[in-house]
Short mmCIF file of C-alpha atoms and ligand atoms in Angstrom, two decimals:
data_model
loop_
_atom_site.label_atom_id
_atom_site.label_comp_id
_atom_site.label_asym_id
_atom_site.label_seq_id
_atom_site.Cartn_x
_atom_site.Cartn_y
_atom_site.Cartn_z
CA MET E 1 30.89 -50.72 15.99
CA PRO E 2 30.30 -53.32 13.42
CA PRO E 3 31.72 -57.62 13.90
CA PHE E 4 35.58 -57.73 12.04
CA SER E 5 35.99 -58.28 9.21
CA GLN E 6 39.10 -58.29 6.67
CA PHE E 7 37.04 -57.44 3.81
CA ASP E 8 36.30 -53.82 2.21
CA SER E 9 32.46 -53.30 2.07
CA SER E 10 33.07 -54.31 -1.39
CA GLY E 11 34.28 -57.62 -0.60
CA ARG E 12 37.96 -57.24 -1.14
CA LEU E 13 40.65 -58.77 1.23
CA ARG E 14 41.62 -55.25 3.25
CA HIS E 15 43.49 -56.75 6.01
CA LEU E 16 45.04 -60.40 6.18
CA ILE E 17 44.53 -61.34 10.29
CA THR E 18 43.40 -64.86 9.15
CA LEU E 19 43.34 -66.75 6.80
CA ASP E 20 40.12 -68.63 7.92
CA GLY E 21 37.12 -67.08 6.13
CA LEU E 22 39.01 -66.90 2.78
CA SER E 23 37.55 -69.14 -0.11
CA ASP E 24 38.80 -71.73 -2.15
CA GLU E 25 38.46 -68.23 -5.30
CA GLN E 26 40.56 -65.52 -2.91
CA ILE E 27 43.63 -68.38 -2.14
CA ARG E 28 44.06 -69.38 -5.51
CA GLU E 29 44.46 -65.03 -6.46
CA LEU E 30 47.01 -64.70 -4.37
CA LEU E 31 48.97 -67.45 -5.44
CA ASP E 32 48.20 -66.61 -9.38
CA ARG E 33 49.51 -63.18 -8.77
CA ALA E 34 52.60 -64.38 -6.54
CA GLN E 35 53.37 -66.78 -9.14
CA HIS E 36 54.28 -63.23 -11.70
CA TYR E 37 56.94 -62.37 -9.18
CA LEU E 38 58.86 -65.05 -9.34
CA ALA E 39 62.04 -65.72 -11.67
CA PRO E 40 63.97 -67.57 -12.48
CA ARG E 41 67.37 -69.07 -10.20
CA GLY E 42 70.25 -66.27 -10.90
CA SER E 43 68.54 -64.04 -12.19
CA ILE E 44 67.35 -60.37 -10.71
CA PRO E 45 64.61 -60.35 -9.18
CA VAL E 46 60.71 -59.38 -10.94
CA ARG E 47 59.99 -55.22 -10.00
CA SER E 48 57.39 -52.57 -10.74
CA ARG E 49 56.29 -49.84 -9.17
CA ASP E 50 53.16 -50.01 -8.27
CA LEU E 51 53.83 -49.25 -4.95
CA GLU E 52 55.49 -46.21 -6.08
CA GLY E 53 54.58 -43.76 -3.08
CA THR E 54 53.24 -46.19 -1.08
CA THR E 55 54.71 -46.78 3.00
CA ILE E 56 54.49 -49.74 3.97
CA ALA E 57 56.06 -50.45 8.44
CA ASN E 58 57.06 -53.25 9.51
CA ILE E 59 56.32 -54.07 13.40
CA PHE E 60 57.97 -57.16 14.70
CA ASN E 61 58.03 -57.66 18.19
CA GLU E 62 59.59 -61.54 18.33
CA PRO E 63 62.69 -62.46 16.01
CA SER E 64 62.31 -62.93 13.56
CA THR E 65 65.00 -64.05 9.42
CA ARG E 66 62.38 -65.06 6.81
CA THR E 67 59.64 -63.25 7.66
CA ARG E 68 60.45 -60.08 7.95
CA SER E 69 63.20 -59.34 5.09
CA SER E 70 61.19 -60.83 2.81
CA PHE E 71 58.50 -58.36 3.69
CA GLU E 72 61.37 -55.75 3.22
CA LEU E 73 62.19 -57.39 0.45
CA ALA E 74 58.63 -57.02 -1.59
CA GLY E 75 57.95 -53.57 -0.58
CA LEU E 76 61.08 -52.29 -1.40
CA ARG E 77 60.40 -54.43 -4.95
CA LEU E 78 57.33 -52.86 -5.72
CA GLY E 79 58.97 -49.31 -5.10
CA ALA E 80 57.32 -49.10 -1.71
CA ASP E 81 59.21 -46.84 0.98
CA VAL E 82 59.76 -49.50 3.99
CA LEU E 83 59.82 -48.58 7.43
CA ASN E 84 61.27 -51.07 9.93
CA LEU E 85 60.16 -50.50 13.78
CA GLU E 86 63.42 -51.84 16.29
CA ILE E 87 60.47 -52.73 18.49
CA GLN E 88 63.33 -53.06 21.17
CA LEU E 89 64.54 -49.81 20.45
CA SER E 90 60.17 -47.90 20.50
CA SER E 91 59.38 -45.88 22.66
CA ARG E 92 56.95 -49.48 23.00
CA VAL E 93 59.65 -50.02 25.91
CA LYS E 94 59.32 -46.66 27.89
CA GLY E 95 55.20 -48.15 28.04
CA GLU E 96 54.18 -45.85 24.58
CA THR E 97 51.29 -48.05 23.91
CA VAL E 98 50.53 -50.32 21.22
CA LEU E 99 47.25 -47.81 18.91
CA ASP E 100 49.57 -44.59 20.16
CA THR E 101 52.50 -45.93 18.18
CA ILE E 102 50.52 -46.85 15.43
CA HIS E 103 48.41 -43.50 15.57
CA THR E 104 52.15 -41.83 15.85
CA LEU E 105 53.33 -44.38 12.35
CA GLU E 106 50.22 -43.13 10.04
CA SER E 107 50.60 -40.19 11.26
CA MET E 108 54.17 -40.41 9.08
CA ALA E 109 51.61 -41.68 5.72
CA VAL E 110 51.78 -45.08 6.81
CA ASP E 111 49.67 -47.56 4.36
CA VAL E 112 50.22 -51.05 6.24
CA PHE E 113 51.54 -52.47 9.33
CA VAL E 114 52.94 -55.27 9.33
CA ILE E 115 53.22 -57.37 13.05
CA ARG E 116 54.02 -59.86 13.81
CA ASP E 117 53.66 -60.52 17.62
CA ALA E 118 53.17 -62.57 20.91
CA GLU E 119 50.08 -61.40 22.37
CA PRO E 120 46.97 -62.77 21.08
CA GLY E 121 43.99 -60.65 18.74
CA ILE E 122 46.99 -57.39 18.65
CA THR E 123 46.56 -57.15 14.91
CA GLN E 124 42.60 -57.28 14.23
CA PHE E 125 42.55 -54.88 17.43
CA VAL E 126 44.89 -52.43 15.62
CA ALA E 127 43.16 -53.49 12.01
CA GLU E 128 39.53 -52.18 14.16
CA HIS E 129 41.61 -48.29 15.10
CA VAL E 130 43.49 -47.30 12.01
CA TYR E 131 42.19 -44.85 9.27
CA ASP E 132 39.71 -46.29 6.44
CA HIS E 133 43.00 -46.55 3.67
CA VAL E 134 45.13 -48.89 6.02
CA SER E 135 45.97 -52.00 6.14
CA VAL E 136 47.13 -54.27 8.54
CA LEU E 137 48.64 -57.71 8.29
CA SER E 138 49.93 -60.47 10.50
CA ALA E 139 52.92 -61.52 9.69
CA GLY E 140 52.75 -64.29 12.36
CA GLU E 141 51.15 -63.55 15.78
CA ALA E 142 51.40 -65.32 19.18
CA HIS E 143 50.73 -69.30 18.39
CA LEU E 144 47.28 -68.77 16.23
CA THR E 145 48.59 -67.33 12.81
CA HIS E 146 50.49 -67.03 9.78
CA PRO E 147 48.67 -66.34 6.91
CA THR E 148 51.62 -65.39 4.51
CA GLN E 149 52.94 -68.52 5.96
CA GLY E 150 50.59 -70.42 4.92
CA LEU E 151 50.75 -68.81 1.23
CA LEU E 152 54.50 -69.55 0.74
CA ASP E 153 54.24 -72.53 1.65
CA ALA E 154 50.49 -73.59 -0.41
CA LEU E 155 52.58 -72.01 -3.16
CA THR E 156 55.15 -74.78 -3.14
CA ILE E 157 53.24 -77.42 -2.72
CA LEU E 158 51.01 -75.88 -5.90
CA ARG E 159 54.43 -75.38 -7.92
CA HIS E 160 55.38 -78.94 -6.94
CA LYS E 161 52.49 -80.49 -7.28
CA GLY E 162 50.53 -78.51 -9.14
CA GLY E 163 47.28 -78.75 -6.88
CA PHE E 164 45.62 -80.29 -3.74
CA ARG E 165 42.51 -82.48 -4.28
CA ASP E 166 44.42 -86.11 -4.72
CA LEU E 167 47.05 -85.21 -2.11
CA SER E 168 48.21 -86.14 1.58
CA VAL E 169 49.60 -83.42 3.64
CA ALA E 170 51.97 -84.82 6.72
CA VAL E 171 52.30 -81.60 9.54
CA VAL E 172 54.63 -83.60 11.80
CA GLY E 173 56.30 -81.86 16.08
CA ASP E 174 55.02 -79.04 17.46
CA VAL E 175 51.00 -78.22 16.23
CA LYS E 176 49.81 -77.18 19.63
CA HIS E 177 51.60 -74.36 19.75
CA SER E 178 52.31 -73.57 16.00
CA ARG E 179 50.45 -70.97 13.87
CA VAL E 180 52.20 -72.37 10.94
CA ALA E 181 50.52 -75.12 11.52
CA ARG E 182 47.68 -73.89 11.92
CA SER E 183 47.55 -71.63 9.07
CA ALA E 184 48.34 -74.93 7.26
CA TYR E 185 45.01 -76.13 8.48
CA HIS E 186 42.90 -72.85 7.14
CA ILE E 187 44.66 -73.17 3.72
CA PHE E 188 44.86 -76.98 3.37
CA THR E 189 41.39 -77.64 4.60
CA ALA E 190 40.37 -74.34 2.50
CA LEU E 191 42.03 -76.08 -1.35
CA ARG E 192 40.42 -79.08 0.31
CA VAL E 193 43.87 -81.20 0.09
CA GLY E 194 42.67 -84.68 -0.05
CA GLU E 195 43.80 -85.57 2.77
CA LEU E 196 45.40 -83.32 5.76
CA ARG E 197 47.42 -85.00 8.81
CA ILE E 198 48.78 -84.09 11.85
CA VAL E 199 51.33 -85.68 13.43
CA ALA E 200 52.59 -85.19 16.99
CA PRO E 201 53.01 -86.41 20.83
CA GLU E 202 49.99 -86.25 23.28
CA ALA E 203 51.84 -82.91 25.25
CA LEU E 204 52.02 -81.41 21.54
CA MET E 205 49.04 -82.44 20.36
CA PRO E 206 46.12 -78.82 19.89
CA PRO E 207 43.27 -79.52 21.90
CA SER E 208 40.46 -82.32 21.05
CA GLY E 209 38.22 -80.31 19.09
CA GLU E 210 40.05 -77.64 16.85
CA MET E 211 41.41 -78.44 13.31
CA PRO E 212 38.83 -81.09 12.84
CA ASP E 213 40.02 -81.88 9.56
CA ALA E 214 43.08 -82.99 10.43
CA VAL E 215 43.28 -86.58 11.08
CA ARG E 216 45.44 -86.99 13.94
CA PHE E 217 49.00 -89.46 14.23
CA HIS E 218 51.02 -90.60 17.32
CA SER E 219 53.71 -91.75 15.49
CA ILE E 220 56.26 -90.16 13.66
CA GLU E 221 56.28 -93.32 11.14
CA GLU E 222 52.22 -94.14 10.90
CA GLY E 223 51.42 -90.38 10.08
CA ILE E 224 54.79 -90.04 7.09
CA ALA E 225 53.96 -93.51 5.79
CA HIS E 226 52.80 -92.94 1.38
CA CYS E 227 52.33 -89.31 2.70
CA ASP E 228 53.23 -86.64 -0.87
CA VAL E 229 53.49 -83.78 1.05
CA VAL E 230 55.57 -83.96 4.71
CA MET E 231 55.89 -80.28 6.97
CA MET E 232 57.64 -80.70 9.47
CA LEU E 233 58.12 -78.23 12.90
CA ARG E 234 60.49 -76.29 15.01
CA VAL E 235 59.55 -77.35 18.68
CA GLN E 236 58.38 -74.06 19.86
CA ARG E 237 60.58 -73.55 23.09
CA GLU E 238 59.20 -69.77 24.19
CA ARG E 239 56.04 -71.27 23.89
CA MET E 240 56.77 -73.40 27.18
CA ALA E 241 56.89 -74.19 29.80
CA GLN E 242 60.72 -74.96 30.87
CA ALA E 243 59.93 -79.07 32.31
CA ALA E 244 58.00 -79.07 29.44
CA ILE E 245 60.79 -78.42 26.64
CA PRO E 246 61.71 -81.76 25.79
CA ASP E 247 64.65 -83.21 25.34
CA PRO E 248 66.86 -82.38 22.05
CA HIS E 249 67.96 -85.95 21.84
CA ASP E 250 65.00 -88.00 22.87
CA TYR E 251 63.07 -85.86 20.33
CA HIS E 252 65.20 -86.42 17.49
CA ALA E 253 65.32 -90.42 18.75
CA ARG E 254 61.37 -89.88 18.24
CA TRP E 255 59.98 -87.33 16.20
CA GLY E 256 63.20 -86.17 13.85
CA LEU E 257 62.53 -86.73 10.32
CA THR E 258 65.54 -88.89 8.94
CA ALA E 259 66.25 -90.21 5.95
CA SER E 260 65.58 -93.56 6.62
CA ARG E 261 62.26 -92.85 7.79
CA LEU E 262 61.45 -90.25 5.39
CA GLN E 263 62.02 -93.86 2.80
CA LEU E 264 57.87 -94.67 4.00
CA ALA E 265 56.49 -91.67 2.53
CA ARG E 266 55.74 -91.53 -0.88
CA PRO E 267 58.98 -92.02 -3.16
CA ASP E 268 58.63 -88.24 -4.86
CA ALA E 269 57.24 -86.98 -1.37
CA ILE E 270 58.27 -83.20 -1.01
CA VAL E 271 59.57 -82.06 2.41
CA MET E 272 59.56 -78.91 4.25
CA HIS E 273 59.85 -76.46 7.11
CA PRO E 274 59.40 -73.07 8.21
CA GLY E 275 62.55 -72.54 8.66
CA PRO E 276 64.74 -71.78 11.48
CA MET E 277 65.53 -75.10 12.03
CA ASN E 278 66.52 -76.77 14.68
CA ARG E 279 69.05 -79.17 12.94
CA GLU E 280 69.22 -82.77 14.68
CA VAL E 281 66.62 -81.48 15.95
CA GLU E 282 62.48 -82.50 14.27
CA ILE E 283 64.77 -83.01 11.14
CA SER E 284 68.41 -83.91 10.28
CA SER E 285 70.80 -82.00 8.24
CA GLU E 286 70.32 -85.35 5.71
CA VAL E 287 67.45 -84.78 5.13
CA ALA E 288 67.12 -81.00 5.13
CA ASP E 289 69.77 -80.02 2.81
CA GLY E 290 69.05 -83.67 0.85
CA PRO E 291 67.59 -84.26 -3.01
CA ARG E 292 63.32 -84.48 -1.36
CA SER E 293 63.69 -80.98 0.58
CA VAL E 294 62.02 -78.03 -1.01
CA ILE E 295 63.17 -75.96 2.43
CA ARG E 296 64.66 -73.09 0.27
CA GLU E 297 62.13 -72.31 -1.89
CA GLN E 298 59.33 -72.08 0.49
CA VAL E 299 61.66 -68.41 0.89
CA ILE E 300 61.88 -68.07 -2.87
CA ASN E 301 58.23 -68.13 -2.45
CA GLY E 302 57.97 -66.15 0.67
CA VAL E 303 58.68 -63.55 -1.41
CA ALA E 304 56.96 -63.40 -4.11
CA VAL E 305 53.57 -64.28 -2.08
CA ARG E 306 54.71 -61.39 0.03
CA MET E 307 54.83 -58.57 -3.17
CA ALA E 308 51.51 -60.39 -3.99
CA VAL E 309 49.45 -59.90 -0.22
CA LEU E 310 50.93 -56.01 -1.03
CA ASP E 311 50.03 -54.83 -4.40
CA THR E 312 46.41 -57.38 -3.59
CA VAL E 313 45.68 -54.42 -0.10
CA ILE E 314 47.19 -51.74 -2.23
CA SER E 315 44.83 -53.00 -5.79
CA ASN E 316 41.99 -52.74 -3.01
CA ARG E 317 42.32 -50.16 -1.54
CA ARG E 318 42.94 -47.86 -5.28
CA LYS E 319 39.79 -49.69 -5.76
CA GLN E 320 37.43 -48.71 -2.55
CA GLY E 321 39.00 -44.98 -3.14
CA ASP E 322 36.71 -44.57 -6.25
CA ASN E 323 34.21 -45.56 -5.19
CA ARG E 324 33.43 -43.13 -3.01
C1 LIG Q 401 57.61 -69.70 11.84
C2 LIG Q 401 57.58 -68.70 12.41
O1 LIG Q 401 58.16 -66.97 12.75
O2 LIG Q 401 55.67 -68.86 12.96
N1 LIG Q 401 58.74 -68.63 11.27
C3 LIG Q 401 58.69 -68.54 10.09
O3 LIG Q 401 58.13 -67.88 10.10
N2 LIG Q 401 59.61 -69.12 9.26
C4 LIG Q 401 57.22 -70.90 12.46
C5 LIG Q 401 59.23 -70.95 13.58
O4 LIG Q 401 59.46 -70.06 14.94
O5 LIG Q 401 58.92 -72.06 14.28
#
């Protein structure tokens, strides 16, 4: 079997499993496309029939609020049929293998699988086994990838700061267990962010050697000083042994983003968080709901980015079909 690629034989994006390996240009194309799907707040969301006749299956095997609803709305707003498989109610709990589930849905003419799962490698595995015309998108895999989150984070920064190269961006908190941080690392290095910092207690730092182009800080005060963007992360309790989970009060005292700590960043710094937030743990409500927070805009941008990704893989498939 040839080595796995996210791209089709013409070099166009077919699957989106990771942002690792996407070029600056490919990312900017996706961000440009996403901007077309943004509408002023309160107006009717942008819609089209571009995906009419196609079917998207959301298969979420881990909890999700934002990612799942935004993939669903993205598909519906482009005119696709959208199927949400409740994994707890599916035959997987009866012992059916993942591939049997996927092939069953393929027989119902699914064109795009959107998969969230705690098992490393599963999205690529599925992508290697689907029909040629089918695409697989990661909606968050283990601690490893969350590519549409990386794209929506980049879009949010672009809209506030106009670019990336002069920025200092701090990713703060449980970097070790965070797929959001890994996708952020991939996209910010591809976009050549001026300075990328990872800021975490020793126990929540990724192993040395990972994220080689980021500067490591072991104190939040030093880590966010003079930054343009402060991206906070949730402590991923579900990916830790019970004994390793930090006490929420202690964590807030040493690592929480409070209004007084935020003063250390640049006066026009923006505050991001992928959600779900644990208020008064990694972030205070005062900051989360304050004037520098762009957390709700991240959600808006999430729908637009997912529309752009769906539209891209389906239109690439049509182009590829023309070549066949
Ligand atoms: C994140 C996730 O599930 O990876 N949430 C999200 O998709 N917006 C972050 C988290 O769970 O902490």
